Amino acid sequence: MPKSLFEKVWSAHTARTLANGQTQLIIGTHLIHEVTSPQAFGMLRDLGLKVLMPHRTFATVDHIVPTDQLVEPYSDPLAQAMMDELRKNCAEFGITFFDRATGKQGIVHIVGPEQGITQPGTTIACGDSHTSTHGAFGAIAFGIGTSQVRDVLATQTMALGALKVRRIQVNGKLRPGVYAKDVILHIIRVLGVNGGTGYAYEYAGSVFDGFTMEERMTVCNMSIEGGARAGYVNPDETTFAYLKGRPYSPKGADWDAAVTRWKSFASDPGCRYDDVVKIDAADIAPTVTWGINPGQGISIAESIPDPTKTTSVDEKAGIEEALAYMKLKPGAPIKGTKINVAFLGSCTNGRLSDFQEVAKYIKGRKVAPGIKAIAVPGSQIVALQCEKLGLDKILSEAGFEWRAAGCSMCLAMNPDKLIGDQLCASSSNRNFKGRQGSTTGRTLLMSPVMVAAAAVTGSVADAREVFAVN
Amino acid sequence: MALAKITSVSGRAVTVPGNDIDTDRIIPARFMKCVTFDGLGEFLFYDVRKNADGTDRVHPLNDARFKGATILISGANFGCGSSREHAPQAIQKYGFKAVIAENFAEIFFGNSVTLGIPCACAKREDIAKISAAIEKDPQTEVVIDVAKQEIRFGGQTIPATFRETARDALVNGRWDAIGELLDGIPAVKETAKKLPYLAA
Ligand code: SF4
């Protein structure tokens, strides 16, 4: 019987069925970072347990690292304590740690792929919701809580019920100036922030076939914002070409065997899906969020929703709450909304191609006066790649501060924060209240090139006009 | 590891209204700068509960009538956002033993069950009945009967659902999977042999 990638990976990793009907699922690759792992190691010690397969857990530090201070001790003693704790835990339990000194540190979801640790047909877990990013390689990747981090450390498994699979097919051609970020913001807008509950999303169609790995990662990254537990793209030649020669990729004869194996995991033609959604690429426009969840997005040409224009009580309340927080006017065009901060970075859009695309358009332009603009590469390797190409110079000359790798203002657990009710054009993935470090701070999610257009004009703008994209 | 069989939870309740209450709201990220979960309780809903100067804002959890409530009631898609276990940990450390909502975000639900916190789903109109009852009399005892899948309060009974695997895990004392997972290690090692990428 034809099977989906999800079913094949699931069954290959099933150790046994538990008493309550859940599966004891092997998690082949475990990624950890400083925020959600220390308590798990604490639980291990309390229970007197060891790490079952230390060679299958990889650590890095991303959330709390300052992007403007490289020398320790960090000025925030709590951040330093978390750093020390991770170092200690990795040393004690024999876990590979991509610390800053290795030159391979970065946001965990950028490090895994760039090291070749993220591979097709595997299961991956990390105590971080954006683990879905790794699905871009045809892996089944889950964000998990700290108790499950403990479970994976101790048993290399976790208890999980199977998911349904929804195939989201995006066919046709994206219009110029429309990016992977717009594709996922559009999908979330159409299906809702909890439309994915109980599902893994399989992204497919000609748009995904043509996407680079970095674009696929951007979409898979935000599966969680659509409520899906995981999201993936079937592995193909693009996937294999990306992985070839990476530090943890198989080598020599092992490589050929691995590719054969990886191919066998791709969904079979004619396999059954629990749901299929079709989206026409031509319907997708540059998208911007105006509210306090990632589903509250509109195209750049649209106006901010008016709560009096909806018949749904729920929607009305949602719009009212969002507008009150966002201090935006119902019915006004989103275009022209003044911003204060521009943030380029995060595990959604902090990769080489994101900075390349911005640099291409912003070269010779200047960030509008009074706008704070920061560019934060997702990893030390991304930083180096950009610097080799001189992208850091182009961005700096335009007025962006070029920072060191980390999560930075995506969730502002480090010193990069909004102040007061600043409005930020952000290439990150979440626009929740207070997300960017100020309890009244406001976030508009958009693609990196749209962030650049907002930075240059000082207000939300159509990048296609600002940069004459056509 | 013997775990308590959580067949029912009872106590006074408080409603924190709203849909899509996300994990950043439940526990703002800056309070996640910690290496243990102890002490998280006091930061539950911090930014909606406190002013910048630390004084109280108007919020159900600051309402003296509902002090000591052990059941939290909310709207749809409760706990959406991040996978941070800090969210259910903060809820538990604050003193809540169970949550009632229209429905829950996936990861939050799973994390809560692992901590032995039943997450009961009920219909919106039924939740409104509980909220009305406790608003009228904050002393109303609310009983979440996990085994029978119902919620009882002030002489009324409404149906509740828990997702079968979670209900089973709670009532049979299997909500923290670690014991069972450890028992399965021989099976894990067998299956792992067939997965080349796991080789040391
Ligand atoms: S960049 Fe943002 S979303 Fe991604 S792992 Fe870091 S904090 Fe989480």
PDB file of N, CA and C and ligand atoms in Angstrom, chain A residues 33 62-63 107-110 126 128-131 133 221 225 343 345-349 378 406-413 428-430 435, chain B residues 82 84, ligand 1:
ATOM      1  N   HIS A  33      19.208  23.323  23.659  1.00  0.00           N
ATOM      2  CA  HIS A  33      19.780  24.652  23.882  1.00  0.00           C
ATOM      3  C   HIS A  33      19.646  25.015  25.360  1.00  0.00           C
ATOM      4  N   ASP A  62      21.767  29.793  21.986  1.00  0.00           N
ATOM      5  CA  ASP A  62      21.205  30.757  21.043  1.00  0.00           C
ATOM      6  C   ASP A  62      20.291  31.820  21.663  1.00  0.00           C
ATOM      7  N   HIS A  63      19.412  31.401  22.560  1.00  0.00           N
ATOM      8  CA  HIS A  63      18.387  32.334  23.038  1.00  0.00           C
ATOM      9  C   HIS A  63      18.947  33.491  23.862  1.00  0.00           C
ATOM     10  N   ILE A 107      21.576  29.632  16.030  1.00  0.00           N
ATOM     11  CA  ILE A 107      20.226  29.195  16.400  1.00  0.00           C
ATOM     12  C   ILE A 107      20.124  27.703  16.081  1.00  0.00           C
ATOM     13  N   VAL A 108      19.633  26.961  17.020  1.00  0.00           N
ATOM     14  CA  VAL A 108      19.645  25.499  16.937  1.00  0.00           C
ATOM     15  C   VAL A 108      19.058  24.992  15.614  1.00  0.00           C
ATOM     16  N   HIS A 109      18.043  25.680  15.097  1.00  0.00           N
ATOM     17  CA  HIS A 109      17.410  25.206  13.857  1.00  0.00           C
ATOM     18  C   HIS A 109      18.191  25.612  12.601  1.00  0.00           C
ATOM     19  N   ILE A 110      19.208  26.397  12.790  1.00  0.00           N
ATOM     20  CA  ILE A 110      20.082  26.731  11.667  1.00  0.00           C
ATOM     21  C   ILE A 110      21.319  25.842  11.728  1.00  0.00           C
ATOM     22  N   CYS A 126      13.500  18.662  19.759  1.00  0.00           N
ATOM     23  CA  CYS A 126      14.245  19.714  20.443  1.00  0.00           C
ATOM     24  C   CYS A 126      13.257  20.432  21.346  1.00  0.00           C
ATOM     25  N   ASP A 128      12.016  23.063  21.739  1.00  0.00           N
ATOM     26  CA  ASP A 128      11.804  24.348  21.090  1.00  0.00           C
ATOM     27  C   ASP A 128      10.762  24.155  19.993  1.00  0.00           C
ATOM     28  N   SER A 129       9.763  25.013  19.974  1.00  0.00           N
ATOM     29  CA  SER A 129       8.639  24.746  19.071  1.00  0.00           C
ATOM     30  C   SER A 129       8.996  24.842  17.595  1.00  0.00           C
ATOM     31  N   HIS A 130      10.034  25.593  17.258  1.00  0.00           N
ATOM     32  CA  HIS A 130      10.346  25.736  15.835  1.00  0.00           C
ATOM     33  C   HIS A 130      11.204  24.605  15.271  1.00  0.00           C
ATOM     34  N   THR A 131      11.233  23.509  16.011  1.00  0.00           N
ATOM     35  CA  THR A 131      11.920  22.305  15.539  1.00  0.00           C
ATOM     36  C   THR A 131      11.331  21.821  14.216  1.00  0.00           C
ATOM     37  N   THR A 133      11.162  23.244  11.673  1.00  0.00           N
ATOM     38  CA  THR A 133      12.069  23.701  10.613  1.00  0.00           C
ATOM     39  C   THR A 133      12.762  22.537   9.895  1.00  0.00           C
ATOM     40  N   ASN A 221       9.407  25.999   9.270  1.00  0.00           N
ATOM     41  CA  ASN A 221       9.644  26.681  10.542  1.00  0.00           C
ATOM     42  C   ASN A 221       8.342  27.142  11.195  1.00  0.00           C
ATOM     43  N   GLU A 225       3.122  27.802  13.988  1.00  0.00           N
ATOM     44  CA  GLU A 225       2.249  28.988  14.059  1.00  0.00           C
ATOM     45  C   GLU A 225       0.878  28.678  13.462  1.00  0.00           C
ATOM     46  N   PHE A 343      13.957  44.514  12.280  1.00  0.00           N
ATOM     47  CA  PHE A 343      14.755  43.370  12.735  1.00  0.00           C
ATOM     48  C   PHE A 343      14.857  42.313  11.645  1.00  0.00           C
ATOM     49  N   GLY A 345      16.492  38.635  10.994  1.00  0.00           N
ATOM     50  CA  GLY A 345      17.135  37.510  11.661  1.00  0.00           C
ATOM     51  C   GLY A 345      16.120  36.460  12.042  1.00  0.00           C
ATOM     52  N   SER A 346      16.472  35.581  12.991  1.00  0.00           N
ATOM     53  CA  SER A 346      15.659  34.488  13.547  1.00  0.00           C
ATOM     54  C   SER A 346      15.816  33.194  12.758  1.00  0.00           C
ATOM     55  N   CYS A 347      15.271  32.125  13.320  1.00  0.00           N
ATOM     56  CA  CYS A 347      15.346  30.813  12.673  1.00  0.00           C
ATOM     57  C   CYS A 347      14.426  30.745  11.462  1.00  0.00           C
ATOM     58  N   THR A 348      13.548  31.724  11.315  1.00  0.00           N
ATOM     59  CA  THR A 348      12.686  31.754  10.132  1.00  0.00           C
ATOM     60  C   THR A 348      13.431  32.356   8.949  1.00  0.00           C
ATOM     61  N   ASN A 349      14.099  33.460   9.180  1.00  0.00           N
ATOM     62  CA  ASN A 349      14.728  34.219   8.098  1.00  0.00           C
ATOM     63  C   ASN A 349      16.082  34.789   8.507  1.00  0.00           C
ATOM     64  N   GLY A 378      21.847  34.067  11.680  1.00  0.00           N
ATOM     65  CA  GLY A 378      21.337  32.965  12.481  1.00  0.00           C
ATOM     66  C   GLY A 378      22.409  32.068  13.066  1.00  0.00           C
ATOM     67  N   GLY A 406      22.598  34.698  16.950  1.00  0.00           N
ATOM     68  CA  GLY A 406      21.727  34.289  18.049  1.00  0.00           C
ATOM     69  C   GLY A 406      20.271  34.570  17.720  1.00  0.00           C
ATOM     70  N   CYS A 407      19.400  34.296  18.673  1.00  0.00           N
ATOM     71  CA  CYS A 407      17.955  34.523  18.477  1.00  0.00           C
ATOM     72  C   CYS A 407      17.616  36.006  18.562  1.00  0.00           C
ATOM     73  N   SER A 408      18.350  36.700  19.415  1.00  0.00           N
ATOM     74  CA  SER A 408      18.228  38.144  19.508  1.00  0.00           C
ATOM     75  C   SER A 408      16.792  38.610  19.714  1.00  0.00           C
ATOM     76  N   MET A 409      16.376  39.569  18.911  1.00  0.00           N
ATOM     77  CA  MET A 409      15.100  40.242  19.122  1.00  0.00           C
ATOM     78  C   MET A 409      13.890  39.417  18.688  1.00  0.00           C
ATOM     79  N   CYS A 410      14.127  38.179  18.284  1.00  0.00           N
ATOM     80  CA  CYS A 410      12.982  37.319  17.992  1.00  0.00           C
ATOM     81  C   CYS A 410      12.167  37.107  19.256  1.00  0.00           C
ATOM     82  N   LEU A 411      12.844  36.870  20.376  1.00  0.00           N
ATOM     83  CA  LEU A 411      12.096  36.789  21.632  1.00  0.00           C
ATOM     84  C   LEU A 411      12.778  37.532  22.757  1.00  0.00           C
ATOM     85  N   ALA A 412      13.897  38.192  22.435  1.00  0.00           N
ATOM     86  CA  ALA A 412      14.462  39.169  23.359  1.00  0.00           C
ATOM     87  C   ALA A 412      14.766  38.625  24.750  1.00  0.00           C
ATOM     88  N   MET A 413      15.319  37.411  24.796  1.00  0.00           N
ATOM     89  CA  MET A 413      15.804  36.939  26.097  1.00  0.00           C
ATOM     90  C   MET A 413      17.217  37.453  26.331  1.00  0.00           C
ATOM     91  N   SER A 428      10.915  37.735  11.953  1.00  0.00           N
ATOM     92  CA  SER A 428      10.785  36.573  12.840  1.00  0.00           C
ATOM     93  C   SER A 428       9.420  35.902  12.656  1.00  0.00           C
ATOM     94  N   ASN A 429       9.001  35.106  13.627  1.00  0.00           N
ATOM     95  CA  ASN A 429       7.835  34.262  13.428  1.00  0.00           C
ATOM     96  C   ASN A 429       6.681  34.497  14.382  1.00  0.00           C
ATOM     97  N   ARG A 430       6.857  35.308  15.397  1.00  0.00           N
ATOM     98  CA  ARG A 430       5.780  35.484  16.375  1.00  0.00           C
ATOM     99  C   ARG A 430       5.552  36.949  16.687  1.00  0.00           C
ATOM    100  N   ARG A 435       6.221  39.920  22.856  1.00  0.00           N
ATOM    101  CA  ARG A 435       7.177  38.933  22.346  1.00  0.00           C
ATOM    102  C   ARG A 435       8.600  39.487  22.227  1.00  0.00           C
TER     103      ARG A 435
ATOM    104  N   SER B  82       4.610  28.628  22.174  1.00  0.00           N
ATOM    105  CA  SER B  82       5.858  27.870  22.229  1.00  0.00           C
ATOM    106  C   SER B  82       5.692  26.550  22.959  1.00  0.00           C
ATOM    107  N   ARG B  84       7.397  25.702  25.417  1.00  0.00           N
ATOM    108  CA  ARG B  84       7.993  25.830  26.743  1.00  0.00           C
ATOM    109  C   ARG B  84       7.143  25.158  27.822  1.00  0.00           C
TER     110      ARG B  84
HETATM  111  S1  SF4 C   1      15.008  32.517  16.598  1.00  0.00           S
HETATM  112 FE1  SF4 C   1      13.173  32.912  17.749  1.00  0.00          FE
HETATM  113  S2  SF4 C   1      11.745  31.306  17.246  1.00  0.00           S
HETATM  114 FE2  SF4 C   1      13.766  30.678  16.544  1.00  0.00          FE
HETATM  115  S3  SF4 C   1      14.578  29.394  18.198  1.00  0.00           S
HETATM  116 FE3  SF4 C   1      15.263  31.503  18.539  1.00  0.00          FE
HETATM  117  S4  SF4 C   1      13.725  32.420  19.845  1.00  0.00           S
HETATM  118 FE4  SF4 C   1      12.832  30.564  19.014  1.00  0.00          FE
END
